[in-house]
mmCIF file of C-alpha atoms and ligand atoms in Angstrom:
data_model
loop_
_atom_site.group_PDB
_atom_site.id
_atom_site.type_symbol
_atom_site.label_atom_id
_atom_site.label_comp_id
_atom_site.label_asym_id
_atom_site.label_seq_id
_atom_site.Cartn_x
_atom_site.Cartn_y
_atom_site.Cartn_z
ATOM 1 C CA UNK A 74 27.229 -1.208 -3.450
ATOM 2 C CA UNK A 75 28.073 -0.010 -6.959
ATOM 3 C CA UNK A 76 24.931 2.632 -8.469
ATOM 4 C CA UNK A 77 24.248 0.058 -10.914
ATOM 5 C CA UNK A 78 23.419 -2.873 -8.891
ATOM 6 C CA UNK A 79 20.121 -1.063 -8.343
ATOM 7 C CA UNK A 80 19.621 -0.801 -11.606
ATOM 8 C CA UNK A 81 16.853 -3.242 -12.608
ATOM 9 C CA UNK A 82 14.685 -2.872 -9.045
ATOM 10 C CA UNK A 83 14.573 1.007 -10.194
ATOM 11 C CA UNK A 84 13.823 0.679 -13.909
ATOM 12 C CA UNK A 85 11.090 -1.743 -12.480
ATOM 13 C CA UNK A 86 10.116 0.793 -9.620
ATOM 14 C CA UNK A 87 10.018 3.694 -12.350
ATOM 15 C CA UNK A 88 7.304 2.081 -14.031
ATOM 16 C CA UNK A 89 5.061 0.352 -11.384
ATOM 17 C CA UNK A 90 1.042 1.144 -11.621
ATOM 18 C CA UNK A 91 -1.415 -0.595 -10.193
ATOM 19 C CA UNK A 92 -3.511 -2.667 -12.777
ATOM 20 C CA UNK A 93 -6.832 -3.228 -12.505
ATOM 21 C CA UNK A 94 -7.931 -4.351 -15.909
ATOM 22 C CA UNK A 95 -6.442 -7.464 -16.308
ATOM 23 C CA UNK A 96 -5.937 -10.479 -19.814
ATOM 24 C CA UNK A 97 -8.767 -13.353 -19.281
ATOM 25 C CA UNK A 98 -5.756 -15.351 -19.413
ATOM 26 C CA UNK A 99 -4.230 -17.677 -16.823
ATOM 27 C CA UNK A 100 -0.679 -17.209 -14.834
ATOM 28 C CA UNK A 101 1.798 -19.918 -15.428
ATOM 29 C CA UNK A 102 2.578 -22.041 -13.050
ATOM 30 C CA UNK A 103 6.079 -21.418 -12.549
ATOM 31 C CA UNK A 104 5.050 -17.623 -12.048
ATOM 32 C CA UNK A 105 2.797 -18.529 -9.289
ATOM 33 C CA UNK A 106 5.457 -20.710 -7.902
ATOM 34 C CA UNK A 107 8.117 -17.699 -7.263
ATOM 35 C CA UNK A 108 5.114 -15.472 -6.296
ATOM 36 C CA UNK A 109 5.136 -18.072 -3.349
ATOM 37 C CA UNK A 110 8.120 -17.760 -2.898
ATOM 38 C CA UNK A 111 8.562 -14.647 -2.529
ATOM 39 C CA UNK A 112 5.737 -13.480 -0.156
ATOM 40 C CA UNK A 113 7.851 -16.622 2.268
ATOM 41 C CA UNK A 114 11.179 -14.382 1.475
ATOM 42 C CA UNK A 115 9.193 -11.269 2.486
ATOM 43 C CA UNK A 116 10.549 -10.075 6.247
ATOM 44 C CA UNK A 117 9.065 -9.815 9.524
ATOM 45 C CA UNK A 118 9.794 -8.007 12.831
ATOM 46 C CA UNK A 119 11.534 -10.916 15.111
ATOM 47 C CA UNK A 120 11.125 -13.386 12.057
ATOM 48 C CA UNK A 121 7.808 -14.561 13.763
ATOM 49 C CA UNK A 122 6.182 -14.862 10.320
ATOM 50 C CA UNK A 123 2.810 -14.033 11.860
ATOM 51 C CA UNK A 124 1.222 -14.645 8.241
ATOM 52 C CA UNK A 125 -0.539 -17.112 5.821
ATOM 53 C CA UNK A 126 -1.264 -16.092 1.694
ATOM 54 C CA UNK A 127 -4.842 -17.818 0.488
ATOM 55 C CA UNK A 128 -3.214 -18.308 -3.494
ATOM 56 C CA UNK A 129 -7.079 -18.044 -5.082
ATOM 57 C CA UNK A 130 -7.541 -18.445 -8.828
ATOM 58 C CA UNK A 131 -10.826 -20.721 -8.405
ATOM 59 C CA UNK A 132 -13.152 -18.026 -10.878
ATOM 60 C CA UNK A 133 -15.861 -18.565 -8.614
ATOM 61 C CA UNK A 134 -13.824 -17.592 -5.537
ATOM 62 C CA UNK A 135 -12.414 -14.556 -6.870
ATOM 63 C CA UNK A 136 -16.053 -13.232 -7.374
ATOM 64 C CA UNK A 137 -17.405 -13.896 -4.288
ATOM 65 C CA UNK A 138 -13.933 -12.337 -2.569
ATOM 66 C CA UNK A 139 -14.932 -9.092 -5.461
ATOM 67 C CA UNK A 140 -17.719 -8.358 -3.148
ATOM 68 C CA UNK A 141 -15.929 -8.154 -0.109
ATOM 69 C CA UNK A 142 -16.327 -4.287 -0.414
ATOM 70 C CA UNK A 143 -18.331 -1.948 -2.163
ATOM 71 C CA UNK A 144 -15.380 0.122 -3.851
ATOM 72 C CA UNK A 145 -12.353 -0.978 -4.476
ATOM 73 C CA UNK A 146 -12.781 -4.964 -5.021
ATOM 74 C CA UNK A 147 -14.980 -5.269 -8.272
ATOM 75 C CA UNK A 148 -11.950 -5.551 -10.425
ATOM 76 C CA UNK A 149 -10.890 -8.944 -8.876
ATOM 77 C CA UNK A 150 -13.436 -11.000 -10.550
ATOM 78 C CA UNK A 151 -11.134 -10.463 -13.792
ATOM 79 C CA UNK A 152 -8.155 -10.955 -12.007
ATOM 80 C CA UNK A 153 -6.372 -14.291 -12.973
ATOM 81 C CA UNK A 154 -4.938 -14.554 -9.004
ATOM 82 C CA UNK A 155 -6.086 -13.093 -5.451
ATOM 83 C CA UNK A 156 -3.135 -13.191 -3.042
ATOM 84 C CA UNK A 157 -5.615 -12.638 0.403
ATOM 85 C CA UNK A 158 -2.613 -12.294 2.796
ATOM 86 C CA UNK A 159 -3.858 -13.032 6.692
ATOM 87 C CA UNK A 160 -2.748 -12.391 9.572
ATOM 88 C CA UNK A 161 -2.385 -13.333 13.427
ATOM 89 C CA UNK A 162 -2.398 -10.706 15.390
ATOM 90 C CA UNK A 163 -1.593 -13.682 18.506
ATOM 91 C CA UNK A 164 1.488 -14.049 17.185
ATOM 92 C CA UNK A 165 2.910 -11.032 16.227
ATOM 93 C CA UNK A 166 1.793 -7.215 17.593
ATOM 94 C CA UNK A 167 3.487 -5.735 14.349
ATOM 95 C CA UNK A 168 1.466 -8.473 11.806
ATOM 96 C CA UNK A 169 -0.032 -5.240 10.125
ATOM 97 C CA UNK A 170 3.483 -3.771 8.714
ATOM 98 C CA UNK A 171 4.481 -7.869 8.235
ATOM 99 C CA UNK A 172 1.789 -7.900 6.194
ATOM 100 C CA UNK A 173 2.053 -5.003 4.148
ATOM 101 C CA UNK A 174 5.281 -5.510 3.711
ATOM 102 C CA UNK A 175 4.419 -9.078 2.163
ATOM 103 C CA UNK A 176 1.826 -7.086 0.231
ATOM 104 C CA UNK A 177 4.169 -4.844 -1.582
ATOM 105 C CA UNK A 178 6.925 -7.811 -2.125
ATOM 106 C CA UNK A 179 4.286 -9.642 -3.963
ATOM 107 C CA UNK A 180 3.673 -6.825 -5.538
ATOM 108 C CA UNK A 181 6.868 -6.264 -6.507
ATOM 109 C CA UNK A 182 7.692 -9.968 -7.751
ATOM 110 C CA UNK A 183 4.651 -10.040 -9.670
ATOM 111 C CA UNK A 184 5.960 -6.680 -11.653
ATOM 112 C CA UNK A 185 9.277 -8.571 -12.138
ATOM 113 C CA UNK A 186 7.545 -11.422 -13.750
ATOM 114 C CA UNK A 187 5.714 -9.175 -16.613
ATOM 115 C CA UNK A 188 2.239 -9.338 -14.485
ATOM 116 C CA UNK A 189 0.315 -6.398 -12.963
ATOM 117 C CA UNK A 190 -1.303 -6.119 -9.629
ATOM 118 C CA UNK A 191 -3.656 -3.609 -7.203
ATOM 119 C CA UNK A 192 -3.803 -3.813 -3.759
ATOM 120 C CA UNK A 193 -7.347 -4.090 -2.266
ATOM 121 C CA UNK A 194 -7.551 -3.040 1.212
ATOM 122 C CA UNK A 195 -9.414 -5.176 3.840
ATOM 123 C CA UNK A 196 -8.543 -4.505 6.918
ATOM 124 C CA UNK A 197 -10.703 -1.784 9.000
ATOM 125 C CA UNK A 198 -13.247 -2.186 5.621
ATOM 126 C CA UNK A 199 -17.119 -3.010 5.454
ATOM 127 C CA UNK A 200 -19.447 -4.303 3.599
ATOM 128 C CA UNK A 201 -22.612 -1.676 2.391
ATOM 129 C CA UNK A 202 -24.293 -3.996 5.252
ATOM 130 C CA UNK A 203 -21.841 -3.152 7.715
ATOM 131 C CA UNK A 204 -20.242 -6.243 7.938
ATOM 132 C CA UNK A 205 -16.718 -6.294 8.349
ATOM 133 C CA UNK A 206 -15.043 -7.037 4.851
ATOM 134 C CA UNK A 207 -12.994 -9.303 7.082
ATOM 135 C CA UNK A 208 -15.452 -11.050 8.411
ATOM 136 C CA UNK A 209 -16.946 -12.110 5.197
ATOM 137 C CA UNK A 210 -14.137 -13.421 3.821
ATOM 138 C CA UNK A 211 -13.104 -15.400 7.071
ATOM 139 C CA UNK A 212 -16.632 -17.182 6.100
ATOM 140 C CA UNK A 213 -15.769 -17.054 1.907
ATOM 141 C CA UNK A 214 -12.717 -19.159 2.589
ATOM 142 C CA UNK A 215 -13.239 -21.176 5.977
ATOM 143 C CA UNK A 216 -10.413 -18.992 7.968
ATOM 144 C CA UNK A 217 -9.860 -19.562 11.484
ATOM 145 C CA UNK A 218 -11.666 -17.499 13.890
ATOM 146 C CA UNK A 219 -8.003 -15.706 15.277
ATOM 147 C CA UNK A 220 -6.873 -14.771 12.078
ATOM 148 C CA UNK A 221 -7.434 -11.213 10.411
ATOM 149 C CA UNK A 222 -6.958 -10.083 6.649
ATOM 150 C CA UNK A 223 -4.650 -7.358 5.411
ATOM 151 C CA UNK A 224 -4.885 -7.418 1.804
ATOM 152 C CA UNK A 225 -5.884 -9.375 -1.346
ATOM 153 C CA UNK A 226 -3.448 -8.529 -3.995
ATOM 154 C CA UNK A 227 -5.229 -8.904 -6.938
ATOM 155 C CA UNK A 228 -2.788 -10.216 -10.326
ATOM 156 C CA UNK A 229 -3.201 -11.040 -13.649
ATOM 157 C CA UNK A 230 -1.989 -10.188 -17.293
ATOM 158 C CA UNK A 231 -2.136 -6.220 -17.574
ATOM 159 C CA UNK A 232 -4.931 -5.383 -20.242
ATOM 160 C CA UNK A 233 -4.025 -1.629 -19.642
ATOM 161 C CA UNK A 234 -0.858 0.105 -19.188
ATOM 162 C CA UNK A 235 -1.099 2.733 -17.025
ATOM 163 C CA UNK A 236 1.626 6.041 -17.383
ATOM 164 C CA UNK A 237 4.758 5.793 -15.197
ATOM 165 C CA UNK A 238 5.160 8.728 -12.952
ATOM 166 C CA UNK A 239 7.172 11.238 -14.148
ATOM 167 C CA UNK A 240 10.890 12.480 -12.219
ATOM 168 C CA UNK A 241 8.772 15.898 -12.218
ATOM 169 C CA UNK A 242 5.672 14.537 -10.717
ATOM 170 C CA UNK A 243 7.349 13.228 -7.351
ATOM 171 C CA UNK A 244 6.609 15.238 -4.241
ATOM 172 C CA UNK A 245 9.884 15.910 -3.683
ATOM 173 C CA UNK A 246 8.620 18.329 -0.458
ATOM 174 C CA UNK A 247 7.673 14.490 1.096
ATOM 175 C CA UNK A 248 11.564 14.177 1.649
ATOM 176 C CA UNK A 249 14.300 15.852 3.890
ATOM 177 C CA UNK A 250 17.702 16.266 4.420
ATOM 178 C CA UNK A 251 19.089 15.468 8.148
ATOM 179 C CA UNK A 252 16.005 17.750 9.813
ATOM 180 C CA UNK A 253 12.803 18.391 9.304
ATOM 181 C CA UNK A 254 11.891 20.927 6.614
ATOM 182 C CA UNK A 255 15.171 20.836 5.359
ATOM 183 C CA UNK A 256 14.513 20.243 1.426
ATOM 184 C CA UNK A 257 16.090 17.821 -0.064
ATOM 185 C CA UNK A 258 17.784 18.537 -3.197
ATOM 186 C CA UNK A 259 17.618 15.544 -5.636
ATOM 187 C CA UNK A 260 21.177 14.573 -7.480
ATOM 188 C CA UNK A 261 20.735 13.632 -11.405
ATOM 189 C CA UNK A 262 21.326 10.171 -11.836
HETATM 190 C C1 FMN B 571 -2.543 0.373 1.597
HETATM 191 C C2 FMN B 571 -3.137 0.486 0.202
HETATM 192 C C3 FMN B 571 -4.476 0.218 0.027
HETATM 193 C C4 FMN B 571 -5.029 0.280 -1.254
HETATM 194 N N1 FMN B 571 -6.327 -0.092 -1.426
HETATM 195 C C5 FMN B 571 -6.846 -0.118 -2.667
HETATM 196 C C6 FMN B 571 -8.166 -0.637 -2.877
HETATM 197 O O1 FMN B 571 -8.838 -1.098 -1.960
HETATM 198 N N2 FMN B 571 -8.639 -0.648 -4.152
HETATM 199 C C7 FMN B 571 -7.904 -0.147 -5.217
HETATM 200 O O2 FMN B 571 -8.422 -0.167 -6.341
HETATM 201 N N3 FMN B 571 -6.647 0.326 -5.043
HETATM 202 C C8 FMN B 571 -6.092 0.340 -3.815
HETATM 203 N N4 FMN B 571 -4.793 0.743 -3.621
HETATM 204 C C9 FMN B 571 -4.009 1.243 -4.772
HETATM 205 C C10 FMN B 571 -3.846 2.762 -4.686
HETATM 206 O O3 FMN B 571 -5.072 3.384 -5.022
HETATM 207 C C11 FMN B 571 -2.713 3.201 -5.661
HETATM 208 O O4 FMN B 571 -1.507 2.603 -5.256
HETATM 209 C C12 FMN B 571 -2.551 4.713 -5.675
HETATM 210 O O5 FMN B 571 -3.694 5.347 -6.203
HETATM 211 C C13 FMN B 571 -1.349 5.131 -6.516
HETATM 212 O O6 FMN B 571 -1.473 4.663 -7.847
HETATM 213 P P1 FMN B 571 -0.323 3.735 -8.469
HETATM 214 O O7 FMN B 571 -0.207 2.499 -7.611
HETATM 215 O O8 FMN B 571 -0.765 3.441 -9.869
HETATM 216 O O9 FMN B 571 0.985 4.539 -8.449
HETATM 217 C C14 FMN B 571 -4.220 0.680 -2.365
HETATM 218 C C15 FMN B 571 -2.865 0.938 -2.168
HETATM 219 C C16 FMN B 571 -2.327 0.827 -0.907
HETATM 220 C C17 FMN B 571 -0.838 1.040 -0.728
#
């Protein structure tokens, strides 16, 4: 595959942030229709698909889902959308990395349609009560009792614009060549 054809997934990778002040503004519909359809193209270990996205954008909704966590969550009350991705750990023993990985493509899509996004984490969080985060939002939005909750990608219109990373400013020493502590020496592009 020619250099090139990665062009626009890197000049959109080179500026992802995560957003978490976000345009009162709605999504379009046909933006939340390929954010749909992209969290279906997402992949899965086996294809088992062991995962269901709650598409929330009902105001009151996304405030009671804000409170799912002390830290972390508040922002989601602005947030146009709340992608709360589930899922059933019955079906699938890998649904955590299926689930991140349909995190991050929503993620992803929603950068490639002009929006921003933040992950909030769920799983293995609390409430200051010490109720599971999980289980309050199984009773928020009526979810069966088998399934768990990975995420809620939170999206919207950006109403700040965070600085992209500089090339300097990656931890190169995170990557090696062929063997551990090898360095890896990064070509120019
Ligand atoms: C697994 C995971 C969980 C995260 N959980 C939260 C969260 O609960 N709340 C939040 O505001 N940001 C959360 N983030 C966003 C990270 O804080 C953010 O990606 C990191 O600080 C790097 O900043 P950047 O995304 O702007 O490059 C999470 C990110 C990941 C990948």
């Amino acid at each position: 595959m020619a250099a090139e054809e990665h062009k626009d997934f890197m000049q959109l990778l080179r500026q992802r942030r995560s957003i978490r002040r976000f345009e009162p503004r709605p999504i379009e519909p046909d933006k939340v229709t390929v954010l749909k359809e992209a969290v279906l193209r997402s992949p899965s270990s086996r294809n088992l698909c062991p995962w269901a996205f709650v598409f929330v954008d009902d105001k009151n909704v996304l405030a009671a889902l804000s409170e799912a966590k002390p830290h972390g969550a508040t922002f989601l009350k602005e947030a146009a959308l709340g992608i709360v991705v589930c899922g059933d750990e019955s079906v699938s023993d890998v649904w955590i990395e299926d689930c991140s990985i349909a995190s991050f493509v929503a993620q992803c899509a929603a950068l490639s349609l002009g929006l921003g996004s933040c992950w909030i984490q769920i799983r293995r969080r609390q409430r200051s009560d010490g109720t599971p985060s999980e289980v309050y939002i199984r009773d928020v939005l009526g979810l069966p009792e088998n399934w768990h909750v990975e995420s809620i990608i939170a999206v919207g219109y950006p109403a700040e614009q965070p600085k992209p990373i500089p090339q300097d400013h990656l931890k190169n020493e995170h990557v090696y060549d062929n063997h551990w502590g090898h360095a890896h020496t990064r070509r120019e592009r």
